[in-house]
Coordinates of C-alpha atoms and ligand atoms in Angstrom, one line a residue:
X1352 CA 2.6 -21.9 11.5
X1353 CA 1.7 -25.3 13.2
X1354 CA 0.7 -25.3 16.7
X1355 CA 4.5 -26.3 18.0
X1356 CA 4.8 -22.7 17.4
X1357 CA 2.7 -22.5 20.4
X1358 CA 5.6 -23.6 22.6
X1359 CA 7.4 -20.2 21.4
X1360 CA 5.6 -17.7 23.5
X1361 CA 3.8 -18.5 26.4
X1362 CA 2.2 -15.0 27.1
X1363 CA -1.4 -15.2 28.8
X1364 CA -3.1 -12.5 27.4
X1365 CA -4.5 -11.1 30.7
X1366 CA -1.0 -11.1 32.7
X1367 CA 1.1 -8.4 32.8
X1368 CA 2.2 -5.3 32.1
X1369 CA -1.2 -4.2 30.9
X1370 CA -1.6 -0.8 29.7
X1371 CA 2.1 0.0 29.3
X1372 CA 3.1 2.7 27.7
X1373 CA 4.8 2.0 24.0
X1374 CA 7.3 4.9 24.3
X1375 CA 10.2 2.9 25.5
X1376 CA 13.1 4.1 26.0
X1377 CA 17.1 2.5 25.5
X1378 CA 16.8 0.3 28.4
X1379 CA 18.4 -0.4 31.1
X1380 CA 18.8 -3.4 29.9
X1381 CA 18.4 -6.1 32.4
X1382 CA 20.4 -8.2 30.1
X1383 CA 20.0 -11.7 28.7
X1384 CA 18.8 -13.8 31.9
X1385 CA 17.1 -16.3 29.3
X1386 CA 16.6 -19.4 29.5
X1387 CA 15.5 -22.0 31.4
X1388 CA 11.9 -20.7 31.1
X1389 CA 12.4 -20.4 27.3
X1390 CA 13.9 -23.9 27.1
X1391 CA 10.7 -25.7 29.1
X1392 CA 8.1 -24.4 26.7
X1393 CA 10.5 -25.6 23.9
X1394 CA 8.5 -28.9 22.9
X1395 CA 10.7 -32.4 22.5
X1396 CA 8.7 -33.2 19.4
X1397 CA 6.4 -32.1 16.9
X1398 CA 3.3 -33.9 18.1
X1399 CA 1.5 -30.7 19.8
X1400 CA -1.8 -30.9 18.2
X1401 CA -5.0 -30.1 19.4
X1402 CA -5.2 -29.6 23.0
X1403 CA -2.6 -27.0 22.7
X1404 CA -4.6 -25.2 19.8
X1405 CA -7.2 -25.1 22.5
X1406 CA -5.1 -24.4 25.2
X1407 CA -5.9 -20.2 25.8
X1408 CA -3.0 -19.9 27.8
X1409 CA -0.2 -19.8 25.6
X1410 CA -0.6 -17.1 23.3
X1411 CA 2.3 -16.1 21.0
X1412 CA 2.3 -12.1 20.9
X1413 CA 2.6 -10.5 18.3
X1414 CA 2.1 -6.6 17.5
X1415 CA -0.9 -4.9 16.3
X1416 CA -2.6 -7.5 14.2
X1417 CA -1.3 -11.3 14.1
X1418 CA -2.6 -11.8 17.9
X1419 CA -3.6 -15.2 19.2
X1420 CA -1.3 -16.8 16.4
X1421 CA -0.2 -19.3 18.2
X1422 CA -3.4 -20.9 19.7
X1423 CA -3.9 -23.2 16.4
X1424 CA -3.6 -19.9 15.2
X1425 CA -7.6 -19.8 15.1
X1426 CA -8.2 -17.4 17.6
X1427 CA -8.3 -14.3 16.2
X1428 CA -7.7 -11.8 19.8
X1429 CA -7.6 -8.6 19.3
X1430 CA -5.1 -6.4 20.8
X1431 CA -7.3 -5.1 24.0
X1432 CA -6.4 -3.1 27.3
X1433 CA -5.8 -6.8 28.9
X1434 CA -2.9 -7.2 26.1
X1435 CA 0.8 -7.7 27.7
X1436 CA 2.0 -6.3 25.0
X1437 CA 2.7 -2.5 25.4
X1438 CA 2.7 -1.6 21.8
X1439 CA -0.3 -3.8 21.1
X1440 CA -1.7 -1.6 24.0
X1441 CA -0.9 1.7 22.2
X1442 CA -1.8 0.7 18.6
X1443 CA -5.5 -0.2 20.7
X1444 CA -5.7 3.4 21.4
X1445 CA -5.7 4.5 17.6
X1446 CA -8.4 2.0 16.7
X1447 CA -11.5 4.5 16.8
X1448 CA -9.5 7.1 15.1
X1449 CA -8.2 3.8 11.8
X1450 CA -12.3 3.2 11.9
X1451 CA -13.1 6.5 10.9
X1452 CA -10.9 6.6 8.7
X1453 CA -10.6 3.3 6.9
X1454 CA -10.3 4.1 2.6
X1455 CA -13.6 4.6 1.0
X1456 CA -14.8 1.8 -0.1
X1457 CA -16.4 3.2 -2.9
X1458 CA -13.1 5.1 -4.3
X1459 CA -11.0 3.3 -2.2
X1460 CA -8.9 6.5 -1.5
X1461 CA -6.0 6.8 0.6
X1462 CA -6.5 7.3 3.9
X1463 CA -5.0 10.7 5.4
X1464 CA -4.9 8.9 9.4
X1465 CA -1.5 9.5 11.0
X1466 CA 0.7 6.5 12.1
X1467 CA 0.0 4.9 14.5
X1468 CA 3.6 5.2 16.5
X1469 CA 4.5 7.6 18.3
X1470 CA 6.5 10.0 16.1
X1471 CA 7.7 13.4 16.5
X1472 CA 7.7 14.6 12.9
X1473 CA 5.0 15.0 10.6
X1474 CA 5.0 15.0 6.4
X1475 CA 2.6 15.3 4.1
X1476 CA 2.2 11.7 3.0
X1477 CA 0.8 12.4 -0.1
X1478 CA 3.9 13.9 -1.7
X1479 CA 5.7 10.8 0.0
X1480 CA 4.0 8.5 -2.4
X1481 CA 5.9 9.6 -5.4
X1482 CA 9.2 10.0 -4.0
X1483 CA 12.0 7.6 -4.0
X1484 CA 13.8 8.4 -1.4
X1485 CA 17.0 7.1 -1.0
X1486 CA 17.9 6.0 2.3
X1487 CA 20.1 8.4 4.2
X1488 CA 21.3 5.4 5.9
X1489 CA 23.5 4.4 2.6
X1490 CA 25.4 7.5 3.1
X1491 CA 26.8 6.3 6.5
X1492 CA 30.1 5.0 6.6
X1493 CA 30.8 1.4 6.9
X1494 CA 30.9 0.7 10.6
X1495 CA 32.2 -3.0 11.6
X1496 CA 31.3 -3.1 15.2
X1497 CA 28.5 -3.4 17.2
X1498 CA 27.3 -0.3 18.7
X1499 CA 24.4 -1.2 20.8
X1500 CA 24.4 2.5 23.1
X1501 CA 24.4 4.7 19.4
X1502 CA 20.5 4.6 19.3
X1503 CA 20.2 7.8 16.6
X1504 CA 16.8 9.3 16.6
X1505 CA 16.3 10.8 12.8
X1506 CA 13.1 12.2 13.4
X1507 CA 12.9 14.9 10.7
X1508 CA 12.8 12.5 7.2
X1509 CA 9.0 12.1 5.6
X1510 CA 6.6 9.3 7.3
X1511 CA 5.2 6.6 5.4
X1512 CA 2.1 5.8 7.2
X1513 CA 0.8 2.3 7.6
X1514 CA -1.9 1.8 9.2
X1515 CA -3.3 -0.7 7.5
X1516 CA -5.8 0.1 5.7
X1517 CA -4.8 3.2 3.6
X1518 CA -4.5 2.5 -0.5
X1519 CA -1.1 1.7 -1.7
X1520 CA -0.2 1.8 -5.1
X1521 CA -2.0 -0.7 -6.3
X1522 CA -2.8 -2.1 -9.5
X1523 CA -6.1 -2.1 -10.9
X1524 CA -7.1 -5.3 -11.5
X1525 CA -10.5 -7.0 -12.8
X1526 CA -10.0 -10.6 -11.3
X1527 CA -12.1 -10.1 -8.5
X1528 CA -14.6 -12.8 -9.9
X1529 CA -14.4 -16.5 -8.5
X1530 CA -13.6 -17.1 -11.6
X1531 CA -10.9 -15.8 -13.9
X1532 CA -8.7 -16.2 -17.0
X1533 CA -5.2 -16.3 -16.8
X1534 CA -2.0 -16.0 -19.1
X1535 CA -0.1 -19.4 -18.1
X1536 CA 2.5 -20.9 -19.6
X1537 CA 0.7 -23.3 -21.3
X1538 CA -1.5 -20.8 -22.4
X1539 CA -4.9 -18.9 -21.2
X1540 CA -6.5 -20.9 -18.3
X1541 CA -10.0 -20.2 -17.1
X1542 CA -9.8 -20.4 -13.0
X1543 CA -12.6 -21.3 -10.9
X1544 CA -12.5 -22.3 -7.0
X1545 CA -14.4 -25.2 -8.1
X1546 CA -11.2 -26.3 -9.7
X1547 CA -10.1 -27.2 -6.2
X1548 CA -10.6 -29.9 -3.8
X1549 CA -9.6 -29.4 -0.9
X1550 CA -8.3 -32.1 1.2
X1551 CA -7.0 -30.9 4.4
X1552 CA -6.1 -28.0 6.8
X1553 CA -2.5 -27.2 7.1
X1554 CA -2.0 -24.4 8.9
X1555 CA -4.3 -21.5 10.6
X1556 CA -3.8 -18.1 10.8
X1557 CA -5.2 -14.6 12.5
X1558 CA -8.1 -14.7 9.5
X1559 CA -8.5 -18.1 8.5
X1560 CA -6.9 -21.4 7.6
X1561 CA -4.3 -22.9 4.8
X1562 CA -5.4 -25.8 3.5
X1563 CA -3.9 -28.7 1.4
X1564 CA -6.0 -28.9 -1.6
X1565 CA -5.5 -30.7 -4.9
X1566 CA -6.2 -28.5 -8.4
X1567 CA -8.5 -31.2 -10.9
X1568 CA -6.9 -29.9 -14.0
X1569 CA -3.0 -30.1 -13.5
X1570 CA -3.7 -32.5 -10.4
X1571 CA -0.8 -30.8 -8.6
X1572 CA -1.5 -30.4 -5.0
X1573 CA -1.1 -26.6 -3.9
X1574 CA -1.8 -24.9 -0.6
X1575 CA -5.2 -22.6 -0.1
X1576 CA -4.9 -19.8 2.0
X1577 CA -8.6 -18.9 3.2
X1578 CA -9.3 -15.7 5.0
X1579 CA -12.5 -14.8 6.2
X1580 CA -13.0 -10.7 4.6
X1581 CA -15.2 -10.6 8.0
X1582 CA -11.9 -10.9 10.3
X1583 CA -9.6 -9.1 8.0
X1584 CA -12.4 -6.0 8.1
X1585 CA -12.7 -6.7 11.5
X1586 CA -8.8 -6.5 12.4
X1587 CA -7.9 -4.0 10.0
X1588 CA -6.3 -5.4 8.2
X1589 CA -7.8 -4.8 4.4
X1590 CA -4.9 -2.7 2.8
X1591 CA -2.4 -5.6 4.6
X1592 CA -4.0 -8.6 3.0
X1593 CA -4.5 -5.9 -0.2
X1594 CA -0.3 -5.8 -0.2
X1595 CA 0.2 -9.4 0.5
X1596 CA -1.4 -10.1 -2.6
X1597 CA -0.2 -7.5 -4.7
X1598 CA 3.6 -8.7 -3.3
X1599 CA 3.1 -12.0 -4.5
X1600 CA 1.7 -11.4 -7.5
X1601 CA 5.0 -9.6 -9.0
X1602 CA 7.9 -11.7 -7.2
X1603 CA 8.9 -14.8 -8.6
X1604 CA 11.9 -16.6 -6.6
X1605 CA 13.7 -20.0 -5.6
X1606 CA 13.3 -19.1 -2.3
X1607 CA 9.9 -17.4 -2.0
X1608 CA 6.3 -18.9 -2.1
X1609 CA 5.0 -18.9 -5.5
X1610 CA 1.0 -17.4 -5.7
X1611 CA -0.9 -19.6 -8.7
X1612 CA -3.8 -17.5 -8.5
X1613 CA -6.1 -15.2 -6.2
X1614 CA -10.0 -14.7 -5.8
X1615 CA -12.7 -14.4 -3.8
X1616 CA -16.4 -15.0 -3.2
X1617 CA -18.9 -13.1 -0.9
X1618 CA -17.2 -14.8 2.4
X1619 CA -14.0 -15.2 1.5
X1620 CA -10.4 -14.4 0.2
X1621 CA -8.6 -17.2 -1.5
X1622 CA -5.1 -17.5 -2.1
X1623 CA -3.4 -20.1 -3.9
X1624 CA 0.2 -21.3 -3.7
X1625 CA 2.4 -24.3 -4.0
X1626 CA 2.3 -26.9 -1.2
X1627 CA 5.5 -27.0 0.2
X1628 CA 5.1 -30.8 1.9
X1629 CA 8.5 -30.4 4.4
X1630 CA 6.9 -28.0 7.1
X1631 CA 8.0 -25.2 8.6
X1632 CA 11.7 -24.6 9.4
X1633 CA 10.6 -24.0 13.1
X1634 CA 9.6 -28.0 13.6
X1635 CA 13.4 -29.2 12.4
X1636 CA 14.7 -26.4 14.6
X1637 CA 13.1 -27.3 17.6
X1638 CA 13.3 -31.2 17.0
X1639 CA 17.5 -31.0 16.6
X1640 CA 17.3 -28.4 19.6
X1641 CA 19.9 -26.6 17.7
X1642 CA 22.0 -26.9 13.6
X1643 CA 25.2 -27.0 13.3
X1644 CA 27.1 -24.1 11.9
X1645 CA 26.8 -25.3 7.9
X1646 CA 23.2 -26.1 8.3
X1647 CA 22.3 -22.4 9.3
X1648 CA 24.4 -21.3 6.7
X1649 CA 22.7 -23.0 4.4
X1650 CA 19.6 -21.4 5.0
X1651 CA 21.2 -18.0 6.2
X1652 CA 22.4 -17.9 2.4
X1653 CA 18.9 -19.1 0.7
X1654 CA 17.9 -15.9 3.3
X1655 CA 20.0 -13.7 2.0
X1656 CA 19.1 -14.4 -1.8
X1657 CA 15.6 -13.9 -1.2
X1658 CA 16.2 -10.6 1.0
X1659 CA 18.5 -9.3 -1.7
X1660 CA 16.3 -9.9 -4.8
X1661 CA 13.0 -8.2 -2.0
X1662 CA 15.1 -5.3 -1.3
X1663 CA 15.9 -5.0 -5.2
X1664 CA 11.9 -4.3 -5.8
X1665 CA 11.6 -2.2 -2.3
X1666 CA 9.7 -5.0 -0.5
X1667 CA 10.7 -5.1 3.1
X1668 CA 9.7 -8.2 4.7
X1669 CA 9.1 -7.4 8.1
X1670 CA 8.5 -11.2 9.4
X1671 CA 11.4 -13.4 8.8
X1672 CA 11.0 -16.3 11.7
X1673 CA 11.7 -20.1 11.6
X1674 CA 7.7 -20.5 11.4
X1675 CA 7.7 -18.6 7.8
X1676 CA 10.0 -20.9 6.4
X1677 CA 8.6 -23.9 4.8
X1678 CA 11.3 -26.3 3.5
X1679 CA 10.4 -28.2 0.0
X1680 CA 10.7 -31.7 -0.7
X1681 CA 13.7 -31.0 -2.1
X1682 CA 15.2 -29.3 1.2
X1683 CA 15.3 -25.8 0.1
X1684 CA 13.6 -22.8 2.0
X1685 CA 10.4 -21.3 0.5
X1686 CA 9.7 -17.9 2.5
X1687 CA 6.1 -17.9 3.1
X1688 CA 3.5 -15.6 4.8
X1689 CA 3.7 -12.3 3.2
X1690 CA 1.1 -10.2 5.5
X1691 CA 3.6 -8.0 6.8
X1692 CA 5.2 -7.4 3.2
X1693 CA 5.3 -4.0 2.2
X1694 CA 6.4 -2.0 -0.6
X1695 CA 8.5 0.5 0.4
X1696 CA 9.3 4.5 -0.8
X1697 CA 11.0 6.0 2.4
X1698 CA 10.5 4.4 6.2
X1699 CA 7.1 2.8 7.4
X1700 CA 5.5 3.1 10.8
X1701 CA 3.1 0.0 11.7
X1702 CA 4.7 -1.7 14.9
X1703 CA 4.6 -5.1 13.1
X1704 CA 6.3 -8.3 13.0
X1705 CA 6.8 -11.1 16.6
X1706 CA 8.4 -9.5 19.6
X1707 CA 11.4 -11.7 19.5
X1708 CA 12.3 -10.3 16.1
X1709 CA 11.8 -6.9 15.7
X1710 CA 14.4 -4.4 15.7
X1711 CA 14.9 -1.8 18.1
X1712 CA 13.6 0.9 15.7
X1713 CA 10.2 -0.9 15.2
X1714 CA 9.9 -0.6 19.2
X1715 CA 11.2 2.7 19.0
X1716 CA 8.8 4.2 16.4
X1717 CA 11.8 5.7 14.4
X1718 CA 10.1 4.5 11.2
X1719 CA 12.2 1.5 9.8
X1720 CA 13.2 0.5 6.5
X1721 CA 14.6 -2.7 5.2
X1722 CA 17.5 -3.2 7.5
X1723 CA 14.5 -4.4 9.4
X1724 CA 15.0 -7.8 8.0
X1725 CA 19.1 -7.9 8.4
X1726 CA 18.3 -7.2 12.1
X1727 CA 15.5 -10.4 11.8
X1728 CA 18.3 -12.3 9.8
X1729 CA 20.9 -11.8 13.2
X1730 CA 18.3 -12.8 15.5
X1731 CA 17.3 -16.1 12.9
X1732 CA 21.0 -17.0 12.7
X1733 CA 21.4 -16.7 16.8
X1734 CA 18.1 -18.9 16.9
X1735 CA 19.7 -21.5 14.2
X1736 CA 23.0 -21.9 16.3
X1737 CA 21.6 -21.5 20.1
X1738 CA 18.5 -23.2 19.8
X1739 CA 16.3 -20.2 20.9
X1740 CA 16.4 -16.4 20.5
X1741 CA 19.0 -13.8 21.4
X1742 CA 16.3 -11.5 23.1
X1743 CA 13.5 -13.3 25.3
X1744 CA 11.4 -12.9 28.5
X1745 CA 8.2 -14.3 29.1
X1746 CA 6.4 -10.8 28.5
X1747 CA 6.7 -8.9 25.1
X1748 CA 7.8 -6.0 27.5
X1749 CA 11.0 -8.0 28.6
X1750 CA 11.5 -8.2 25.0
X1751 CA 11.9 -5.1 24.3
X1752 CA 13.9 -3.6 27.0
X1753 CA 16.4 -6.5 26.1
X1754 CA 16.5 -6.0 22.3
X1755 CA 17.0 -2.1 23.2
X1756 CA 19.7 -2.9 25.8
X1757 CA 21.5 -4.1 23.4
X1758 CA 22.8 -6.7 25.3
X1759 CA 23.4 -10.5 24.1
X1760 CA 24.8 -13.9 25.5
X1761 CA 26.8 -16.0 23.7
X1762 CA 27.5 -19.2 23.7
X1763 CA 30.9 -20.2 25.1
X1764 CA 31.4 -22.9 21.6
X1765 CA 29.7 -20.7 19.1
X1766 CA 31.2 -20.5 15.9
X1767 CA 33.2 -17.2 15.9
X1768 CA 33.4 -16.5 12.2
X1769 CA 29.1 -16.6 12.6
X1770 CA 29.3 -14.9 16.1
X1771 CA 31.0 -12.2 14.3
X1772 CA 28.3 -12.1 11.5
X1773 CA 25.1 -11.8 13.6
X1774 CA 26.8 -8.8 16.1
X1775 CA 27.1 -6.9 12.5
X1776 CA 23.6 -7.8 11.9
X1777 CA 22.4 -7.1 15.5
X1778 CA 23.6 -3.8 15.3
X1779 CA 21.0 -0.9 17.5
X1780 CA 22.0 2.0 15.2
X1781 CA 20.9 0.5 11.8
X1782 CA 22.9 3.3 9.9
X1783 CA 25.7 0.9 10.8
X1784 CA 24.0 -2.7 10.4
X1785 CA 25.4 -5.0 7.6
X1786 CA 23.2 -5.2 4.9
X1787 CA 21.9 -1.5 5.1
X1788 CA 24.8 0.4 4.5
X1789 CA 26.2 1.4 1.1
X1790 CA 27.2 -1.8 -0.3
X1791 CA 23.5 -3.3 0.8
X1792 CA 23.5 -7.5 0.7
X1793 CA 27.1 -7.3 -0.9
X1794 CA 28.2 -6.8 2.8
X1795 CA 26.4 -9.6 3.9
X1796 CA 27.3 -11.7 1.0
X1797 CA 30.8 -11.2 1.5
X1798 CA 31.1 -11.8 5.3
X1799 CA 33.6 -14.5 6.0
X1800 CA 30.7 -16.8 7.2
X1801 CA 30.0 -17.2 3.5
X1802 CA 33.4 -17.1 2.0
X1803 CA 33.2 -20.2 0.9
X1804 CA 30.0 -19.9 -1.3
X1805 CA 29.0 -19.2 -4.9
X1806 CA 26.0 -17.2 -4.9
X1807 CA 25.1 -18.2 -8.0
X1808 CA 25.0 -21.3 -6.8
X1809 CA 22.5 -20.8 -4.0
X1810 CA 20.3 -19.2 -6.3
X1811 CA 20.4 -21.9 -8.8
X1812 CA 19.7 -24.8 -5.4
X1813 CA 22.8 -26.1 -6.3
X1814 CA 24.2 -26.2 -2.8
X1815 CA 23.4 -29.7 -1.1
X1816 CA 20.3 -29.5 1.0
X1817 CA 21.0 -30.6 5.1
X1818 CA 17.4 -31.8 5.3
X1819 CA 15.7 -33.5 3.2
X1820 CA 11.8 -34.1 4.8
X1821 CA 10.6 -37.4 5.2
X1822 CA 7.6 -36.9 2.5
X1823 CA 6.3 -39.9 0.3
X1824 CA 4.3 -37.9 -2.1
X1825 CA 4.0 -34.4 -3.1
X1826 CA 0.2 -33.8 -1.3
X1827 CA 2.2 -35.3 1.8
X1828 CA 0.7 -34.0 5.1
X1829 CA 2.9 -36.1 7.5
X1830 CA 5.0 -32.5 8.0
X1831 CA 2.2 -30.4 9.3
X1832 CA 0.1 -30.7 12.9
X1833 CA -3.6 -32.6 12.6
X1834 CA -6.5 -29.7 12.7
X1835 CA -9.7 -30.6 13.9
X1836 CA -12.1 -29.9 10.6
X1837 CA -15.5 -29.9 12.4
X1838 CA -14.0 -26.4 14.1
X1839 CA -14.5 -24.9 10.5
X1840 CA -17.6 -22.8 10.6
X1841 CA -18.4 -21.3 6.9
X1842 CA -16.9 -17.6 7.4
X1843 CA -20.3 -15.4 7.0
X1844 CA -20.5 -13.4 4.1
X1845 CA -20.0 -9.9 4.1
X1846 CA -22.2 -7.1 2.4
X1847 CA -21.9 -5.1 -0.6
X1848 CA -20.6 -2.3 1.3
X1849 CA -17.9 -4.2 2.7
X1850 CA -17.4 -6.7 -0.3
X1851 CA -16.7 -3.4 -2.3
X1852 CA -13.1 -2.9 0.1
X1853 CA -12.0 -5.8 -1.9
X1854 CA -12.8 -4.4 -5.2
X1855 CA -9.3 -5.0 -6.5
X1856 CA -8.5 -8.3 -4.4
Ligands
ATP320 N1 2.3 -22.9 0.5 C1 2.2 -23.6 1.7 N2 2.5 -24.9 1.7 C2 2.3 -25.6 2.9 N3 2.0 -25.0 4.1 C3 1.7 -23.7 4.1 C4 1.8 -22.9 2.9 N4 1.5 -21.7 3.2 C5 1.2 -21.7 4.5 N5 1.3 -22.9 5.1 C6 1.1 -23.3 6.5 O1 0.1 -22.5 7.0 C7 0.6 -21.7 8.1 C8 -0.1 -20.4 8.1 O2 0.2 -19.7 6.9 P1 0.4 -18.2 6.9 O3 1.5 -17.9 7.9 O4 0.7 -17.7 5.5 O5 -1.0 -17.7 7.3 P2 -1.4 -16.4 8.1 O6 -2.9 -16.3 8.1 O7 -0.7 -15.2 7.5 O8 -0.8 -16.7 9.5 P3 -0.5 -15.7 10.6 O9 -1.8 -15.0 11.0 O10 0.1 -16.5 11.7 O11 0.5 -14.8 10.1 C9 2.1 -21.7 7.8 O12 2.8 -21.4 9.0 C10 2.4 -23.0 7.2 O13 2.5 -24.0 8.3

């Protein structure tokens, strides 16, 4: 995310509705009074750089762990009392009881904590692991319209827990070295951090930095994703950073950030991708102020395909925003930043993903599933059209009592045929949300918004990019905000007890 993302939320950290309570109810709604104060922290260009990754007063929220993103997205703050954000305030409360009970890190075993929401049923979530559970949802009728008030509350199915740091499924896996060998297509490559220079910082994140860095033996430029096993220990976040990397290691995708390789050393997790030189989605969004109807459904459908083939392995998503889209030279969409990525069996619990696009049964604590991402799809496709999102208010609180009240504001000029689209994606009951019903992405595929494509075409990039970045080279940096490089402190290294949570990393 470059720091224009700071201009997206503009919560101080200390104002606010500190100490809220999570349990929210369906609101009464004060409505959609955006958006003159939305609009003013929207910046006219993309040349925020380095005073507003300094500037501590903007900070985008964002539940439980990506806090602080937005200030150059270095500052890792932690969720505390002073938080605005009321769920971040209640996930705080559960943090001495996720210490105790973090996985062993000598058998890494699954940790027995309970979610961290507030539920009201209870499961043995050891006997979830192995079920598939098909969603009750699918057995719903079809329902066209938008049914804000109909907020079920299915309380009695099994709970996934999430809370971070329990043991997923995951594969054993011996390439925990900073070196390691690797089946490629041209055949068995030996890796070795060494192999890369690296050239620039990119991005930053909660944990670390991405950097541009150029690999000495294909000299193809690829993107480094550094996080600090210190922070990620520190925040919780093990078993997440665990999933991101298990995620990207089995999906392969047009549309979705390819991972070349994965290591670490005693400091450090390394992750390493393509470079995808056009920036983030979010920059072209805010610089035309708004796309036309056709551009957003060009990237609506590049969406779609990569939500479909996620859904088809039972990976929810759970952080589809304009800053997680990177556009490629060629002007299609890669989906980056998979921390939030989660394989699913049944529902999941963690209160994650950026106020603006969460749906109402993340703020609820109903457990969610993948319709999750149809409801961050309505709110993306709103965003595309209007120029900012259907559910804001300067506090994360505001947020949420508008995204439960169910209430939107519409543009007198908006096109109806993709009006009509994101009300059956904005749906509150999500047993009758397009995309999660019986039919899955079919329904979505065949709205009348996208009558008029081929979706084998979309997969295959055949559909005419609207933007193509300005880029002169592949390792091209001219897309992405200037980091200061002296802020880069070597990440300490961690000890053998805690170097052992990354056994299989
Ligand atoms: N493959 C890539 N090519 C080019 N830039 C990238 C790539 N991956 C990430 N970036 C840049 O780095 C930023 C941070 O990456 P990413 O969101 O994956 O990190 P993160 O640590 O998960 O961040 P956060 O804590 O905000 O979620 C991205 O928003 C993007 O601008």
């Amino acid at each position: 995310m470059s720091t224009a993302t700071c201009a997206r939320f503009c919560t101080p950290l200390s104002s606010g509705t500190a100490g809220s309570t999570s349990k929210l109810t369906t609101g009464n709604g004060s409505g959609n009074t955006m958006t003159s104060a939305y609009k003013k922290k929207i910046p006219s260009n993309n040349s925020t750089t380095a005073n507003t990754a300094n500037d501590s007063s903007n900070t985008e929220t964002t539940f439980t762990f990506k806090l602080g993103r937005s200030n150059g997205r270095s500052s890792s703050n932690v969720a505390s009392s002073e938080s605005s954000d009321p769920l971040e305030s209640d996930y705080s409360e559960e943090d001495p009881e996720q210490e105790q009970q973090r996985p062993d890190p000598v058998t890494n075993s699954r940790s027995s904590s309970t979610a961290t929401t507030t539920t009201t049923s209870s499961a043995d979530h050891d006997n979830d692991v192995d079920e598939e559970d098909e969603e009750d949802d699918e057995d719903e009728e079809e329902g066209n319209g938008r049914d804000a008030d109909d907020v079920t509350h299915d309380s009695s199915e099994s709970i996934e827990e999430d809370d971070g740091n329990e043991t997923d499924d995951e594969e054993d896996d011996d390439e925990s070295e900073e070196s390691s060998s690797v089946q490629t297509a041209k055949g068995v490559r030996k890796y070795h951090l060494d192999d890369y220079q690296i050239i620039k910082t990119v991005g930053t994140g909660t944990f670390g930095r991405v950097c541009l860095c150029r690999d000495r033996i294909s000299e193809k430029y690829c993107a480094m994703k550094i996080l600090a096993m210190t922070e990620v220990i520190r925040l919780k976040q093990i078993e997440h950073v665990k999933n991101e990397r298990n995620i990207l290691r089995e999906i392969r995708h047009p549309f979705v950030i390819s991972l070349e390789w994965s290591t670490k050393d005693d400091s450090n997790l390394y992750m390493i991708f393509d470079y995808v030189c056009g920036g983030e989605l979010f920059t072209y969004l805010r610089n035309a102020g708004k796309f036309t109807s056709q551009t957003s459904n060009f990237y609506a459908a590049e969406i779609v395909s990569a939500l479909e083939y996620l859904h088809s392995l039972q990976i929810v998503y759970r952080d589809l925003k304009p800053e997680n889209l990177l556009i490629n030279r060629d002007g299609h969409l890669k989906i980056t930043d998979f921390g939030f990525a989660k394989k699913l069996r049944d529902r999941t619990w963690t209160l994650c993903g950026t106020p603006e696009y969460i749906a109402p049964e993340i703020i609820q604590s109903k457990g969610h599933n993948k319709a999750v991402d149809w409801w961050a799809l309505g709110v993306l496709i709103y965003e595309m059209l209007v120029g900012y999102p259907p559910f804001y208010d300067e506090q994360p609180f505001g947020i949420y009592e508008k995204i439960l009240s169910g209430k939107i504001e519409w543009e007198r000029h908006m096109d109806p045929i993709a009006k009509d689209l994101i009300k059956k994606l904005l749906v509150n009951d999500r047993t009758k949300r397009l995309g999660n019903m019986k039919n899955g992405a079919d329904d979505v595929k065949r709205h009348r918004w996208f009558k008029h494509l081929n979706w084998n075409d979309v997969y295959s990039k055949k559909l005419k990019p609207p933007i193509l970045p300005d880029v002169h080279h592949d390792g091209d940096t001219k897309n992405f905000d200037d980091y200061p490089e002296k802020d880069w402190k070597p990440a300490k290294a961690v000890d053998q007890r805690d170097l052992q949570y990354f056994n299989d990393f």
